[in-house]
C-alpha positions as CSV (number, residue, x, y, z in Angstrom):
1,M,101.2,99.0,83.1
2,N,103.0,96.0,84.6
3,K,102.3,96.2,88.4
4,Q,105.7,94.6,89.1
5,L,107.5,97.3,87.1
6,G,105.5,100.1,88.8
7,N,106.5,98.8,92.2
8,K,110.1,98.5,91.1
9,V,110.2,102.1,90.0
10,Y,108.5,103.2,93.2
11,Q,111.0,101.3,95.4
12,Q,114.0,102.7,93.4
13,L,112.7,106.2,93.7
14,K,112.2,105.8,97.4
15,C,115.7,104.4,97.7
16,D,117.3,107.2,95.7
17,I,115.5,109.8,97.8
18,R,116.8,108.2,101.0
19,N,120.3,108.0,99.7
20,H,120.2,111.6,98.5
21,D,120.7,110.6,94.9
22,L,118.0,113.0,93.7
23,P,118.0,116.8,94.0
24,V,116.1,118.3,97.0
25,G,114.0,121.4,96.8
26,V,113.7,121.6,93.0
27,P,110.9,120.2,90.7
28,L,111.6,116.6,89.6
29,K,111.5,116.2,85.9
30,Q,109.5,113.2,84.8
31,Q,111.4,112.8,81.5
32,A,114.7,112.9,83.2
33,L,113.5,110.2,85.7
34,S,112.2,108.2,82.8
35,D,115.6,108.3,81.1
36,K,117.4,107.6,84.4
37,Y,115.3,104.4,85.1
38,A,114.9,103.4,81.5
39,V,111.1,103.2,81.7
40,S,108.2,105.2,80.3
41,R,106.7,108.2,82.0
42,I,103.6,106.3,83.1
43,P,105.2,104.3,86.0
44,I,107.3,107.4,86.9
45,R,104.1,109.5,87.2
46,D,102.3,106.9,89.3
47,A,105.3,106.4,91.6
48,L,105.6,110.1,92.2
49,Q,101.9,110.4,93.1
50,Q,102.2,107.5,95.5
51,L,105.2,109.1,97.1
52,K,103.4,112.4,97.4
53,A,100.5,110.6,99.2
54,E,103.0,109.1,101.6
55,G,104.6,112.5,102.4
56,W,107.8,111.9,100.6
57,L,107.1,114.6,98.0
58,V,105.3,117.9,98.1
59,S,103.7,120.0,95.4
60,V,105.6,122.9,93.7
61,G,104.3,125.3,91.1
62,K,101.2,124.3,89.1
63,R,101.7,120.5,88.7
64,G,105.3,119.9,89.8
65,L,106.6,117.7,92.7
66,M,109.8,118.0,94.7
67,I,111.6,116.3,97.5
68,P,111.3,118.5,100.6
69,P,114.3,119.1,102.8
70,L,114.6,117.2,106.0
71,C,112.9,119.4,108.5
72,A,113.4,119.4,112.3
73,D,109.9,120.8,113.0
74,E,108.3,118.1,110.9
75,A,110.4,115.3,112.5
76,E,109.6,116.6,116.0
77,D,105.9,116.7,115.2
78,L,105.8,113.2,113.7
79,Y,107.7,111.6,116.6
80,R,105.6,113.4,119.2
81,I,102.5,112.1,117.6
82,R,103.9,108.6,117.5
83,V,104.9,108.7,121.2
84,E,101.2,109.4,122.0
85,V,99.5,107.1,119.5
86,E,101.6,103.9,119.2
87,P,101.4,102.9,122.9
88,M,97.6,103.0,122.6
89,I,97.6,99.8,120.6
90,L,99.6,97.8,123.1
91,P,96.7,96.8,125.4
92,Y,95.1,95.1,122.4
93,V,98.4,93.6,121.3
94,I,99.1,92.0,124.7
95,E,95.5,90.8,124.9
96,S,95.7,88.9,121.6
97,M,99.4,88.0,121.5
98,T,100.4,84.4,120.5
99,N,103.8,82.6,120.7
100,Q,103.7,82.4,116.9
101,V,103.6,86.2,116.5
102,L,106.3,86.7,119.1
103,G,108.5,84.3,117.1
104,E,107.8,86.1,113.9
105,A,108.7,89.4,115.5
106,E,111.9,88.0,116.9
107,D,112.8,86.6,113.4
108,F,112.8,90.1,112.0
109,L,115.2,91.2,114.8
110,N,117.5,88.2,114.1
111,I,117.6,89.1,110.4
112,I,118.8,92.6,111.2
113,D,121.4,91.2,113.7
114,S,122.8,88.7,111.2
115,N,123.0,91.2,108.3
116,Q,125.4,94.0,109.2
117,S,125.6,95.1,105.5
118,L,121.8,95.9,105.3
119,G,121.1,98.9,103.2
120,V,119.1,101.8,104.6
121,L,115.9,100.8,102.7
122,E,116.2,97.2,103.8
123,H,116.8,98.1,107.5
124,G,113.9,100.5,107.5
125,E,111.6,97.9,106.1
126,L,112.6,95.3,108.6
127,N,112.2,97.8,111.4
128,W,108.7,98.5,110.4
129,Q,107.9,94.8,109.8
130,F,108.9,94.1,113.4
131,H,106.5,96.7,114.7
132,A,103.8,95.8,112.2
133,V,103.7,92.1,113.0
134,L,103.1,92.9,116.7
135,Y,100.6,95.6,116.0
136,K,98.5,93.6,113.5
137,V,97.6,91.0,116.1
138,A,95.5,93.7,117.9
139,K,93.0,93.7,115.1
140,R,92.4,97.5,115.6
141,S,92.4,98.6,112.0
142,T,91.9,102.4,112.6
143,L,94.8,102.5,115.1
144,F,97.0,100.3,112.9
145,N,96.4,102.3,109.8
146,T,97.1,105.6,111.6
147,I,100.4,104.2,113.0
148,S,101.3,102.8,109.5
149,S,100.7,106.2,108.0
150,L,102.9,107.9,110.6
151,H,105.7,105.3,109.9
152,Q,105.5,106.0,106.2
153,Q,106.0,109.7,106.8
154,C,108.9,109.0,109.2
155,E,110.6,106.6,106.8
156,R,112.9,109.3,105.3
157,Y,114.0,110.2,108.8
158,I,114.3,106.6,110.1
159,G,116.7,105.9,107.3
160,F,118.6,109.1,108.0
161,H,119.3,108.5,111.7
162,T,120.0,104.8,111.1
163,R,122.8,105.8,108.7
164,N,124.0,109.2,110.1
165,L,123.4,108.9,113.8
166,G,124.5,105.4,114.5
167,Y,121.1,104.5,116.2
168,K,121.0,100.9,115.0
169,V,122.5,99.1,118.0
170,Q,120.5,101.1,120.5
171,S,117.3,100.6,118.5
172,Q,117.8,96.8,118.4
173,E,118.3,96.7,122.2
174,E,115.1,98.5,122.8
175,H,113.3,96.2,120.4
176,Y,114.4,93.2,122.4
177,H,113.3,94.8,125.6
178,L,109.9,95.7,124.1
179,L,109.5,92.1,122.9
180,T,110.3,90.7,126.4
181,A,107.8,93.0,128.1
182,I,105.0,92.0,125.6
183,R,105.9,88.3,126.0
184,N,105.5,88.8,129.8
185,R,102.2,90.6,129.2
186,N,103.5,93.6,131.2
187,L,101.5,96.5,129.7
188,R,102.9,99.3,131.8
189,E,106.5,98.3,131.1
190,S,105.9,97.7,127.3
191,Q,104.2,101.1,127.0
192,A,107.1,102.8,128.9
193,I,109.7,101.1,126.7
194,L,107.9,102.0,123.5
195,K,107.4,105.6,124.6
196,A,111.1,105.9,125.4
197,H,112.1,104.1,122.2
198,I,110.2,106.5,120.0
199,G,110.9,109.6,122.1
200,K,114.7,109.1,122.2
201,A,114.9,108.5,118.5
202,G,112.8,111.6,117.8
203,E,114.9,113.8,120.2
204,Q,118.2,112.6,118.8
205,L,117.1,113.2,115.2
206,T,115.5,116.6,115.9
207,D,118.5,117.8,117.8
208,Y,120.8,116.8,114.9
209,L,118.6,118.5,112.3
210,K,118.4,121.7,114.4
211,N,122.2,121.8,114.8
212,N,122.9,120.9,111.2
213,P,120.4,122.8,109.1
């Protein structure tokens, strides 16, 4: 199978899940998806399995997969874990930080600022790239991979509160504050900013989901 085609199908499925263009809570039909995207069932099957591994799909029945509803309890758990885990990487980030990496991180923020028409998928990816370029400099693979996995599981929710809760402006301000604290090598402040950044997003999202089941 063409790897580029497989990735295209994977990205399109992810985008359609985020945009609520696929049914939630019912088994997804591989043949229907094959017809929808005009590809064979092989890239559909592989993309579905990848999305299952990332927490975007869950098993149903004997071999089926479905999109789970957005769940307040799951969102709350994911963000609580992130609040504890993500600040753990910052001592290593600050210790190894370079001006080049700081510039790359700021570039991602500038791209978000200069593109007001960014789609949910694009905004979510740029949001992660900002965090990832900072975290990678730590060279702590176990911590980074754990954080990356949590972000993958949060992606559906990140896209949801970016679109539905108007969190984009507030999030950007917090990103710039975090970047400044890291540039100043202020560990305590950077950890406090990151904890508040993740915590506020999680609380806002969880409250919305609980009040709008």
